[in-house]
Coordinates of C-alpha atoms in Angstrom, one line a residue:
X16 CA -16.0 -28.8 29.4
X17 CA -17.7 -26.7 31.7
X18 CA -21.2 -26.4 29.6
X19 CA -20.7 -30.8 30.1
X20 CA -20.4 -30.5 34.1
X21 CA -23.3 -28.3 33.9
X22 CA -25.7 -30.3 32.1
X23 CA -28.1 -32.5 34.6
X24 CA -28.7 -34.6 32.1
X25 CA -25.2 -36.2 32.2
X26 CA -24.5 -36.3 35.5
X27 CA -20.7 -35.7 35.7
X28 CA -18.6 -34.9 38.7
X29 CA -15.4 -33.3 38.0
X30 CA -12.2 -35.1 40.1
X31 CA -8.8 -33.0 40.8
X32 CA -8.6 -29.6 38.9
X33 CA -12.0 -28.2 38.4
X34 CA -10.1 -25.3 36.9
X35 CA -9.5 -27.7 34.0
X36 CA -13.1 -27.7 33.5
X37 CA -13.7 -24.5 31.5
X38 CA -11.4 -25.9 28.5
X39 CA -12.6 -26.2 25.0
X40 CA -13.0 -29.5 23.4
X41 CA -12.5 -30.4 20.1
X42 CA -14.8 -33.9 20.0
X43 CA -15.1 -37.3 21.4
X44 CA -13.2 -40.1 21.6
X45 CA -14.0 -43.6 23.1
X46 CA -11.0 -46.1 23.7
X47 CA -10.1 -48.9 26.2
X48 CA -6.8 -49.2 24.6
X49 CA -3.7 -48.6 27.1
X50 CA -2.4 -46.4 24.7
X51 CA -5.2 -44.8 22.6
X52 CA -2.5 -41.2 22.0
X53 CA -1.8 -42.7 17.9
X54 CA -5.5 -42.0 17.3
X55 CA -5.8 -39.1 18.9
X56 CA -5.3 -35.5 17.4
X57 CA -5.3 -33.1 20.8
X58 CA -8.5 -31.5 22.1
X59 CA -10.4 -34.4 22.5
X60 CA -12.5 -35.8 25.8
X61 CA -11.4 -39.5 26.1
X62 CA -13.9 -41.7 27.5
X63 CA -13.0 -45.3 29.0
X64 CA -14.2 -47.6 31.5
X65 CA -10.5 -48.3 32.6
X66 CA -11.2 -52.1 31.3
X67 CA -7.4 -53.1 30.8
X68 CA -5.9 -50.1 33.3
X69 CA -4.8 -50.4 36.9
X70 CA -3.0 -49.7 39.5
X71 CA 0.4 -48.2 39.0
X72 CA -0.4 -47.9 35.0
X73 CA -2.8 -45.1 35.8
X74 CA 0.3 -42.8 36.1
X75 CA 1.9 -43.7 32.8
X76 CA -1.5 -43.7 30.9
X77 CA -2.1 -39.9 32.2
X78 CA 0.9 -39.1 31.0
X79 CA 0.3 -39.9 27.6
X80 CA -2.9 -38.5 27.5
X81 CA -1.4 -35.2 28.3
X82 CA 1.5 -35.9 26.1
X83 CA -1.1 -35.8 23.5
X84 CA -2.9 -33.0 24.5
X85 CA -6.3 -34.3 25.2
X86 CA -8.9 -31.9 26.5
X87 CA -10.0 -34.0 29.6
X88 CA -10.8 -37.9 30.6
X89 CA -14.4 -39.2 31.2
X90 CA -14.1 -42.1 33.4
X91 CA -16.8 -44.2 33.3
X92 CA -17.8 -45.9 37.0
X93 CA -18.8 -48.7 38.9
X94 CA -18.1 -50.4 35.1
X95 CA -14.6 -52.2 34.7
X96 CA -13.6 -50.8 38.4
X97 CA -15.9 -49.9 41.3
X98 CA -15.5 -46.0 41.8
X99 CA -13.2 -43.8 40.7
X100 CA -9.7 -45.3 41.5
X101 CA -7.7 -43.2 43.7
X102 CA -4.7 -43.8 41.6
X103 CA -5.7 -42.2 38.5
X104 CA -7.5 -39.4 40.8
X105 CA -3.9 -38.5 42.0
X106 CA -2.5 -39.0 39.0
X107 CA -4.6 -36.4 37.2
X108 CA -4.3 -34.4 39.8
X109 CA 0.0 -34.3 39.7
X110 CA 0.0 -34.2 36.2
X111 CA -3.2 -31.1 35.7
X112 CA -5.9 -33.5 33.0
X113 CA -9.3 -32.5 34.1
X114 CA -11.1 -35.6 34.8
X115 CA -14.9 -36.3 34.7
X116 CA -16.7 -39.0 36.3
X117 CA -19.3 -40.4 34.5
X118 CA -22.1 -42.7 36.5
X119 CA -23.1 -45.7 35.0
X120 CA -26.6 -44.4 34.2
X121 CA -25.3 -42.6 31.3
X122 CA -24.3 -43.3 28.3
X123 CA -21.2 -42.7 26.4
X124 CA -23.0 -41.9 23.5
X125 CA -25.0 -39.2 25.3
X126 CA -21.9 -37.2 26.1
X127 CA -21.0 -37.5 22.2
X128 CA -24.2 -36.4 21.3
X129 CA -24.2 -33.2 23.6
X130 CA -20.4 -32.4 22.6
X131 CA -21.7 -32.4 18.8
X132 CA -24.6 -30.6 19.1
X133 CA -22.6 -27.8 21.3
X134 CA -20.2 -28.1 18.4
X135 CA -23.1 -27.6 15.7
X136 CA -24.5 -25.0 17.7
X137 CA -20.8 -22.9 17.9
X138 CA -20.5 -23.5 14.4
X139 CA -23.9 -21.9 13.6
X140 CA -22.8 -18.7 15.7
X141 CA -19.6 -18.3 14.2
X142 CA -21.7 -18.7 10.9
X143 CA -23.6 -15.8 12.2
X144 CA -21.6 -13.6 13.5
X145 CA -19.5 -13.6 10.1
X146 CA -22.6 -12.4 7.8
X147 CA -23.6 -10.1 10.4
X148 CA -19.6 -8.8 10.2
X149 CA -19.7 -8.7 6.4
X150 CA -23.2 -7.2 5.9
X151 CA -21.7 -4.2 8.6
X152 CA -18.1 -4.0 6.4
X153 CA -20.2 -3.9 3.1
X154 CA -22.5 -0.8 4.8
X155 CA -19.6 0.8 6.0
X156 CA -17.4 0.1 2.5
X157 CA -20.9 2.1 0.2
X158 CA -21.0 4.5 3.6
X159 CA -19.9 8.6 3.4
X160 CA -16.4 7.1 5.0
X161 CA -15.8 5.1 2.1
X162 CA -12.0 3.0 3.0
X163 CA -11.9 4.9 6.9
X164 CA -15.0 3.5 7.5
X165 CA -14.1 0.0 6.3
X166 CA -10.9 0.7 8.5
X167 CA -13.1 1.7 11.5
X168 CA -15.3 -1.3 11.5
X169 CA -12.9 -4.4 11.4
X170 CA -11.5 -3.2 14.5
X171 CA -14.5 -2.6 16.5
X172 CA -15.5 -5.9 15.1
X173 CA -12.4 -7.3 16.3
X174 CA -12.3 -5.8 19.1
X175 CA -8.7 -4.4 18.6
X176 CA -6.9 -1.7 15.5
X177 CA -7.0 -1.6 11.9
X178 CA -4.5 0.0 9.6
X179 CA -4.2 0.5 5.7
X180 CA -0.6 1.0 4.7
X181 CA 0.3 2.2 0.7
X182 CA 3.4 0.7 -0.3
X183 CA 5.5 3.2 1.4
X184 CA 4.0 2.2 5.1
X185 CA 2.5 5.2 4.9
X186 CA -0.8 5.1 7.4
X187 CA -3.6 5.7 4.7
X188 CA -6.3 5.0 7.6
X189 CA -6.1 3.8 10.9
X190 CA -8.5 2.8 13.9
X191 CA -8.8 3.9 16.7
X192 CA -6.3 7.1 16.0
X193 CA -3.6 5.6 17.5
X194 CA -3.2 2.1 16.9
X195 CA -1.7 -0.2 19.5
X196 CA 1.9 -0.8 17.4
X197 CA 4.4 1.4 14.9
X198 CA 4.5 1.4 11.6
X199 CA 8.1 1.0 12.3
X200 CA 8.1 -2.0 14.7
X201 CA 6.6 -4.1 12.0
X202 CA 8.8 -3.2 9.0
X203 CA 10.5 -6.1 8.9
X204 CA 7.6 -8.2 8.5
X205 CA 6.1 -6.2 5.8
X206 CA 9.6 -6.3 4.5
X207 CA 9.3 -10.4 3.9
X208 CA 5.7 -10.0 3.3
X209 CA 6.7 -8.3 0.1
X210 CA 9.6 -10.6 -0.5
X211 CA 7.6 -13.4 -1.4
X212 CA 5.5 -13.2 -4.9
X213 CA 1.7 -12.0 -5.1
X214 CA -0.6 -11.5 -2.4
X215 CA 0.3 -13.2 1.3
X216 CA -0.2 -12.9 4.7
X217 CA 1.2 -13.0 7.8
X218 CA 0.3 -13.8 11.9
X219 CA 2.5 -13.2 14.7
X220 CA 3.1 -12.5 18.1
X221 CA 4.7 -9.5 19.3
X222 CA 4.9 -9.0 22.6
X223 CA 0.8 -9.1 24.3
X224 CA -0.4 -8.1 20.7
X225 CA -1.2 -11.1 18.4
X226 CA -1.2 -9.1 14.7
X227 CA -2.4 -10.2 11.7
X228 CA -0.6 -8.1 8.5
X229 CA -2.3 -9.2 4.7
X230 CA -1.4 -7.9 1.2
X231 CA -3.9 -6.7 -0.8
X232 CA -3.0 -7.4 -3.9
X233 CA -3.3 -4.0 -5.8
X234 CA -1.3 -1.5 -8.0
X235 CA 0.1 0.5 -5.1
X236 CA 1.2 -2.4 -3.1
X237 CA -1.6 -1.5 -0.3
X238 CA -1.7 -3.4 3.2
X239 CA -3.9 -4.3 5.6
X240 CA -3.0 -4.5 9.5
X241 CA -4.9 -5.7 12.1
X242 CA -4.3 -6.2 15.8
X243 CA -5.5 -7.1 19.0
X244 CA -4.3 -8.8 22.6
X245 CA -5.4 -11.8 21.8
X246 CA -5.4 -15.1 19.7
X247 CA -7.6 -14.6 16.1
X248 CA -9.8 -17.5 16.1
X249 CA -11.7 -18.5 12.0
X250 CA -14.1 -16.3 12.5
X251 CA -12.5 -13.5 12.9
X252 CA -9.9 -14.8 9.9
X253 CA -13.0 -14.8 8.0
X254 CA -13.9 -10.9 9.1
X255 CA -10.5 -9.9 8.4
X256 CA -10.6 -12.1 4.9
X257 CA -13.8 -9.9 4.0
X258 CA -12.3 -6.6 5.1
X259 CA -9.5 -7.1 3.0
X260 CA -11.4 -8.0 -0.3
X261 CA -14.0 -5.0 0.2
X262 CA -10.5 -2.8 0.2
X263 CA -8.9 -4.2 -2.1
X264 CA -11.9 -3.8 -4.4
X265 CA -12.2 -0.2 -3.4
X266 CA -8.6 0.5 -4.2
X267 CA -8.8 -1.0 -7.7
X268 CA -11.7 1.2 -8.5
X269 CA -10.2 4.2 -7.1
X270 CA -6.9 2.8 -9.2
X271 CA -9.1 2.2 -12.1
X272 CA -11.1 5.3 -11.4
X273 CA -7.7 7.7 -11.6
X274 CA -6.3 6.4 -14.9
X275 CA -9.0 7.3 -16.6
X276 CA -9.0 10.7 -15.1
X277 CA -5.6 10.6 -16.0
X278 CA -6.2 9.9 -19.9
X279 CA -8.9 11.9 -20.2
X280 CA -6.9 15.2 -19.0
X281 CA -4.0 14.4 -21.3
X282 CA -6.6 14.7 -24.3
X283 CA -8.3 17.5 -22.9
X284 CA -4.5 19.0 -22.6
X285 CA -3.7 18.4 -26.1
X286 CA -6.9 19.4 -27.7
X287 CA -6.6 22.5 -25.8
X288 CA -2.8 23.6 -26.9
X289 CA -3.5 21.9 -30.3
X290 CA -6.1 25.2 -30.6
X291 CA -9.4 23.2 -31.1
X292 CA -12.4 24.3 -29.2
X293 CA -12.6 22.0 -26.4
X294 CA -14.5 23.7 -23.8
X295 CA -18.0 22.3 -24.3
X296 CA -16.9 18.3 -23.9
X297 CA -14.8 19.8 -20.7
X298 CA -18.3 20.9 -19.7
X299 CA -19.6 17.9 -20.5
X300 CA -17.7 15.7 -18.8
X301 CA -18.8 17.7 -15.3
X302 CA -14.7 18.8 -15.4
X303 CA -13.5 21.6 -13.4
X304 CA -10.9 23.9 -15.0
X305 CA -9.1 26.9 -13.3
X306 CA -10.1 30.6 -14.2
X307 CA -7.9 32.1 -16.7
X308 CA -5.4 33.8 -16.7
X309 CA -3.0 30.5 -15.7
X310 CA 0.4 29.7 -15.0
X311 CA 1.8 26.5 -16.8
X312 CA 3.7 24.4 -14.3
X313 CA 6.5 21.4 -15.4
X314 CA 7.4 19.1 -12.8
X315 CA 10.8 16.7 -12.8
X316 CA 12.1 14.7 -10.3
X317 CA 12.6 11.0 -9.0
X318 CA 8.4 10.4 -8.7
X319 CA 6.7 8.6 -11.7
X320 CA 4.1 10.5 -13.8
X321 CA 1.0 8.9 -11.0
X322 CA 3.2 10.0 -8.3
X323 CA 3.9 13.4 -9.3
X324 CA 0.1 13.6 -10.5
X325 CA -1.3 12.9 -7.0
X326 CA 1.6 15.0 -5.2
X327 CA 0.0 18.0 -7.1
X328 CA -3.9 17.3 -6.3
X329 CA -1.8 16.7 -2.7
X330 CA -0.6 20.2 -2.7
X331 CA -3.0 22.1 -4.1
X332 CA -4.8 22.7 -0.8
X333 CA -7.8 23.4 -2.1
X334 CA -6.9 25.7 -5.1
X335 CA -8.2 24.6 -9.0
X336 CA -5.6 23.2 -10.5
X337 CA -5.6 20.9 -14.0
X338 CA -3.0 18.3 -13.9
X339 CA -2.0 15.6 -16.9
X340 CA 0.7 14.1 -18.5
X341 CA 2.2 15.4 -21.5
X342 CA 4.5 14.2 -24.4
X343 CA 6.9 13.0 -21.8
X344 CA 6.0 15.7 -18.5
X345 CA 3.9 16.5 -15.9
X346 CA 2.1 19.7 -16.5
X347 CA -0.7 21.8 -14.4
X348 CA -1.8 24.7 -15.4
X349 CA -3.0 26.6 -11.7
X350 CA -4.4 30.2 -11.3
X351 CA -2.0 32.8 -12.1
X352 CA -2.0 34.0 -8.3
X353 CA -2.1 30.4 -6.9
X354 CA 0.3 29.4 -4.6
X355 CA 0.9 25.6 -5.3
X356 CA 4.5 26.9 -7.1
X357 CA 5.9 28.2 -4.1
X358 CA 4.7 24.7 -1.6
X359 CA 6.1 22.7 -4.6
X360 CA 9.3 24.6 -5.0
X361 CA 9.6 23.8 -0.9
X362 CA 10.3 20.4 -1.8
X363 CA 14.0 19.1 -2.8
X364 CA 12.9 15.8 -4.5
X365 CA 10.8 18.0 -7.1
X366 CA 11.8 20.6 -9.6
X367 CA 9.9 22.8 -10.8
X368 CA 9.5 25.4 -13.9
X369 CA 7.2 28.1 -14.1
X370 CA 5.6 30.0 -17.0
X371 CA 3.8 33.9 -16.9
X372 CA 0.7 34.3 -16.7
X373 CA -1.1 33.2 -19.8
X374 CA -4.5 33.4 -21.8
X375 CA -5.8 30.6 -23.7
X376 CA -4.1 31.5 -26.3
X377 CA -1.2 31.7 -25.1
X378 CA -0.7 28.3 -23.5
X379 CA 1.6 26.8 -25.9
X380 CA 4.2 29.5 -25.0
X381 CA 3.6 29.3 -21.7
X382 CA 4.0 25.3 -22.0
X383 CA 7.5 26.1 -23.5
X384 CA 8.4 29.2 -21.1
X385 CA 7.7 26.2 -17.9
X386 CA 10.0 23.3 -19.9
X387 CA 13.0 25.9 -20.3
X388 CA 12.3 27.0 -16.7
X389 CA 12.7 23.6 -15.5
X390 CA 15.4 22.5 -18.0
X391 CA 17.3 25.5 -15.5
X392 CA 16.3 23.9 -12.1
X393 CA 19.1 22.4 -10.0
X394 CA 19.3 18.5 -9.3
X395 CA 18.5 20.1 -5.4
X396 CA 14.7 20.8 -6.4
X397 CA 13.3 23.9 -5.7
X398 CA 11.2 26.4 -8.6
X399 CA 12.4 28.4 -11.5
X400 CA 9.9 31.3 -12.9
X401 CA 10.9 31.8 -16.4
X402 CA 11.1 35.6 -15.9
X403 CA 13.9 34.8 -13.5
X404 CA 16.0 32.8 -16.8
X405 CA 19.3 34.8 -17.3
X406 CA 18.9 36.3 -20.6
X407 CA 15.3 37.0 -20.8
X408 CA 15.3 40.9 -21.2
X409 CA 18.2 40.5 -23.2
X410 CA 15.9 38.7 -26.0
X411 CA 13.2 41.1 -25.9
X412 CA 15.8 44.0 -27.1
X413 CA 16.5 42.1 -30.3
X414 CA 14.7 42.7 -33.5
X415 CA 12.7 39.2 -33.2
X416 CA 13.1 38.7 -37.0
X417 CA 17.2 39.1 -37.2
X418 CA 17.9 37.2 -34.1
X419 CA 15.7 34.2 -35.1
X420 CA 17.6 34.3 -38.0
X421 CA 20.4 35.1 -36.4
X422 CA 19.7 31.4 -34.2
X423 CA 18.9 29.2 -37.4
X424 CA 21.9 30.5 -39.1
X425 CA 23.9 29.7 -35.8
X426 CA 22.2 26.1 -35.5
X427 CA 21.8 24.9 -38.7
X428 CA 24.5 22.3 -38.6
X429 CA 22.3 20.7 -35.7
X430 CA 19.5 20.7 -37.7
X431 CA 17.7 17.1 -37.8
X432 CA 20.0 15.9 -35.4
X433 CA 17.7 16.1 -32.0
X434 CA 19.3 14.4 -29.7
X435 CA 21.9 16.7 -30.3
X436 CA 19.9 19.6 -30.1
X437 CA 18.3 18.4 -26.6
X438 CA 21.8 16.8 -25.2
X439 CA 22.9 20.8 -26.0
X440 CA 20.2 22.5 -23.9
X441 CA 20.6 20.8 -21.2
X442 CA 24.2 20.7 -20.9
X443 CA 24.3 24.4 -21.3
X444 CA 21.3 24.6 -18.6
X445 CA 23.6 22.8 -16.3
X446 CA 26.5 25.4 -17.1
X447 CA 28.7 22.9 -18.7
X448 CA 28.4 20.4 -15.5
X449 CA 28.6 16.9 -16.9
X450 CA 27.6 15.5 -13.9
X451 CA 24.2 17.2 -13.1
X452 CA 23.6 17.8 -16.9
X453 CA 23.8 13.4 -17.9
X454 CA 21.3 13.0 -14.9
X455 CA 18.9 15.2 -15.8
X456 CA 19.1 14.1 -19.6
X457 CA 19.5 10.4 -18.2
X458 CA 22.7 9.7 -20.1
X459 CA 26.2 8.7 -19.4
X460 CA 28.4 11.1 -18.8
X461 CA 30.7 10.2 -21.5
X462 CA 28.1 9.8 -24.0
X463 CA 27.2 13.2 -23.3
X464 CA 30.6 14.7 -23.9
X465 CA 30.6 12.4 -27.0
X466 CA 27.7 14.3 -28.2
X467 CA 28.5 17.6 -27.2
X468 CA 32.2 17.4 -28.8
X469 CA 30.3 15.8 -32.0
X470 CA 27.7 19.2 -31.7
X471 CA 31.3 21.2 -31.6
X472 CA 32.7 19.6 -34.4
X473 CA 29.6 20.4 -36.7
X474 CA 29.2 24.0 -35.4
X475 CA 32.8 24.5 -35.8
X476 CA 33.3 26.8 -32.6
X477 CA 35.0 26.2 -28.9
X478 CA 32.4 25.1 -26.4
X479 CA 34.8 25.5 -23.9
X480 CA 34.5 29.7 -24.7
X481 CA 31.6 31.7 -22.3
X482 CA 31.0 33.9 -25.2
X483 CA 30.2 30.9 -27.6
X484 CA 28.0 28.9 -25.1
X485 CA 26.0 32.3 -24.6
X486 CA 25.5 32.9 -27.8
X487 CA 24.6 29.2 -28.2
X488 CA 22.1 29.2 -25.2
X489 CA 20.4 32.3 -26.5
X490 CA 19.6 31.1 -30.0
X491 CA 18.3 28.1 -28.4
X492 CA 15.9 29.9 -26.3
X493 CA 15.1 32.4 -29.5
X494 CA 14.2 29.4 -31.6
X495 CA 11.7 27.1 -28.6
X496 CA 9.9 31.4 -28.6
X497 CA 9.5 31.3 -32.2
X498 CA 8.2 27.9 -31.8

């Protein structure tokens, strides 16, 4: 409106609020109708001559206009009236339309043409400014920064915050360092963001911050959060829009990127405790492996494999550590003088089992030494070192040859019957404790004392006896050492 009043061309005088005169309009609409409000959609500049208006109908006929949220009125003089009438001056006036006067001399068709081409022209910019914005997220998204950079950029282009959120609300990046909200304040709305099914998106006011919050549509549940104190307007949907599809593709190569990691240490793993020479494709493939001697490490807990894969590379604070899934667990194999057993055995949703020291040779043993040291750890988390296992220098007093005999002899009712065998371990791990033990084996409890009284019947001895269940327990560990 006020780029109109400005233009010498047109001639217009504003009447009553000039104020009014710096509003945006949305296009132009000529009507002599009393009520034109049924074609009108709001933002418009009406333009009329007044041809079947007057006197005391000025009043109702603003009121409508404003009803229908029009930007302003042109009023076109000395054409159906002479001058502006004072009633519809007062009128706009009580009732706050900005109203232009238009002299006969011009057209209506001129102010149509200078309200599209204004139009065209702020098209055009916003046009502009959004490849300029996507060619600066696409620099920053190939830039040393990688997904902070990304982060960084939308909100300097928006003038206003960024944050990336995993699926936890966990702040992966934000921008500036503190952003202008908590995670916390906007839980519930990433809460019925995720309710909904596939990737959504969300804007809202809260309190001066208008906040935009967008799924991204990956593996991990990642989103993006944006805010500023204003209103977004489409071109900044359309920055935002970019952002979010140069992160999202980021995070599915970095998704797609891990996996194979991932795979590729599990073979590596196998090949390795499978005795194969495997060091020249570990070469190869530009792998780093830590120095021998190693410590095998078995981790349990509530995580999922990924999760307790990138809680080790979390941990390891800079030490070289080989981490990969195998046959069921999470194994690394860190320097023997590391110290990623002792920051993992901090944590209580982990547990942990330990192995000595090892060679390369010796890595199956060590694999099994870390399985029964975590088959000991306590639903509480924390780390067991298998030279801490009860029973331990006990074993390496008997003749190896008569106690492993000794141990088939004692198990061989068990023999082919695994689940058995495993439901046995673990219950005696637990010290008889049917609780702890049918969680850690992920059993019912009374299908676990189905099982064990089945493994009684068959052995033909009283599990209820210490001496039996230590007997029991050390033929179990003789056996896993003789392999």
């Amino acid at each position: 409106m006020r780029d109109l009043v400005g233009d010498p061309e047109l001639g217009l005088t504003p009447y009553g609020v000039p104020e009014g005169t710096q509003g945006p309009i949305s296009w132009v609409h000529t009507s002599e109708l009393a009520d034109p409000t049924p074609f009108l959609e709001g933002g418009e500049l009406l333009l009329t001559t007044g041809l079947t208006l007057g006197g005391s109908a000025w009043e109702e006929y603003v009121e409508r206009l404003v009803g229908a949220g029009v930007a302003g009125l042109g009023f076109g003089v000395d054409v159906s009236h002479s001058g502006m009438p004072p009633e519809l001056v007062e009128a706009a006036s009580r009732q706050g339309l900005p109203l232009l006067a238009v002299p006969r001399r011009t057209p209506f068709i001129a102010i149509s043409k200078a309200v599209s081409r204004a139009l065209a022209a702020d098209e055009y910019e916003d046009l502009r400014r959004t490849s300029r914005a996507q060619h600066e997220l696409a620099g920053a998204a190939v830039g040393r920064r990688g997904l902070s950079g990304v982060v960084h950029k939308l909100a300097s282009l928006l003038d206003g915050w960024a944050l990336l959120l995993d699926e936890a609300d966990t702040v992966l990046h934000s921008a500036p360092g503190g952003a202008g909200i908590s995670v916390r304040e906007l839980e519930p709305w990433l809460r019925r963001l995720r309710q909904g099914r596939g990737r959504g998106a969300l804007v809202l006011e809260l309190g001066e911050q208008w906040i935009g919050i967008q799924e991204l549509g990956t593996r991990g549940g990642a989103t993006l959060v944006v805010g500023r104190d204003s209103p977004f307007g489409t071109p900044d949907h359309h920055v935002i829009n970019s952002a979010a599809s140069l992160v999202t593709l980021a995070l599915r190569q970095a998704e797609t990127l891990w996996s194979a990691r991932g795979r590729l240490h599990t073979a590596f793993l196998r090949t390795l405790l499978s005795g194969a020479p495997a060091w020249a494709a570990l070469d190869d493939l530009g792998a780093e492996f830590p120095a021998w001697p190693v410590r095998v490490l078995v981790l349990h807990g509530s995580h999922s494999a990924e999760e307790s894969l990138r809680l080790i590379e979390a941990e390891s604070d800079g030490e070289e550590v080989y981490a990969a899934e195998y046959e069921g667990d999470v194994v690394a194999l860190a320097p023997a003088s590391a110290n990623l057993p002792d920051r993992l055995g901090k944590r209580r949703d982990v547990r942990l089992g330990v192995s000595e020291p090892c060679g390369q040779d010796g890595l199956p043993t060590a694999l099994r030494q870390a399985r029964q040291a975590v088959a000991a750890a306590s639903d509480g988390g924390g780390a067991v070192w298998f030279t801490e296992l009860a029973g331990r220098g006990l074993l390496e007093l008997l003749p190896a040859e008569r106690a492993v005999g000794f141990a088939e002899s004692l198990l061989w009712p068990l023999r082919g019957r695994d689940e058995l065998l495993v439901s046995l371990r673990g219950w005696l791990a637990h010290n008889g404790q049917w609780d702890p033990a049918a969680k850690r084996l992920g059993l019912h409890r009374h299908t676990l004392r189905n099982r064990i009284r089945r493994t009684e019947s068959l052995l033909g001895r009283d599990l209820d006896q210490a001496g039996v269940r230590a007997e029991l327990w050390l033929a179990l560990q003789l056996l896993d050492d003789a392999g």
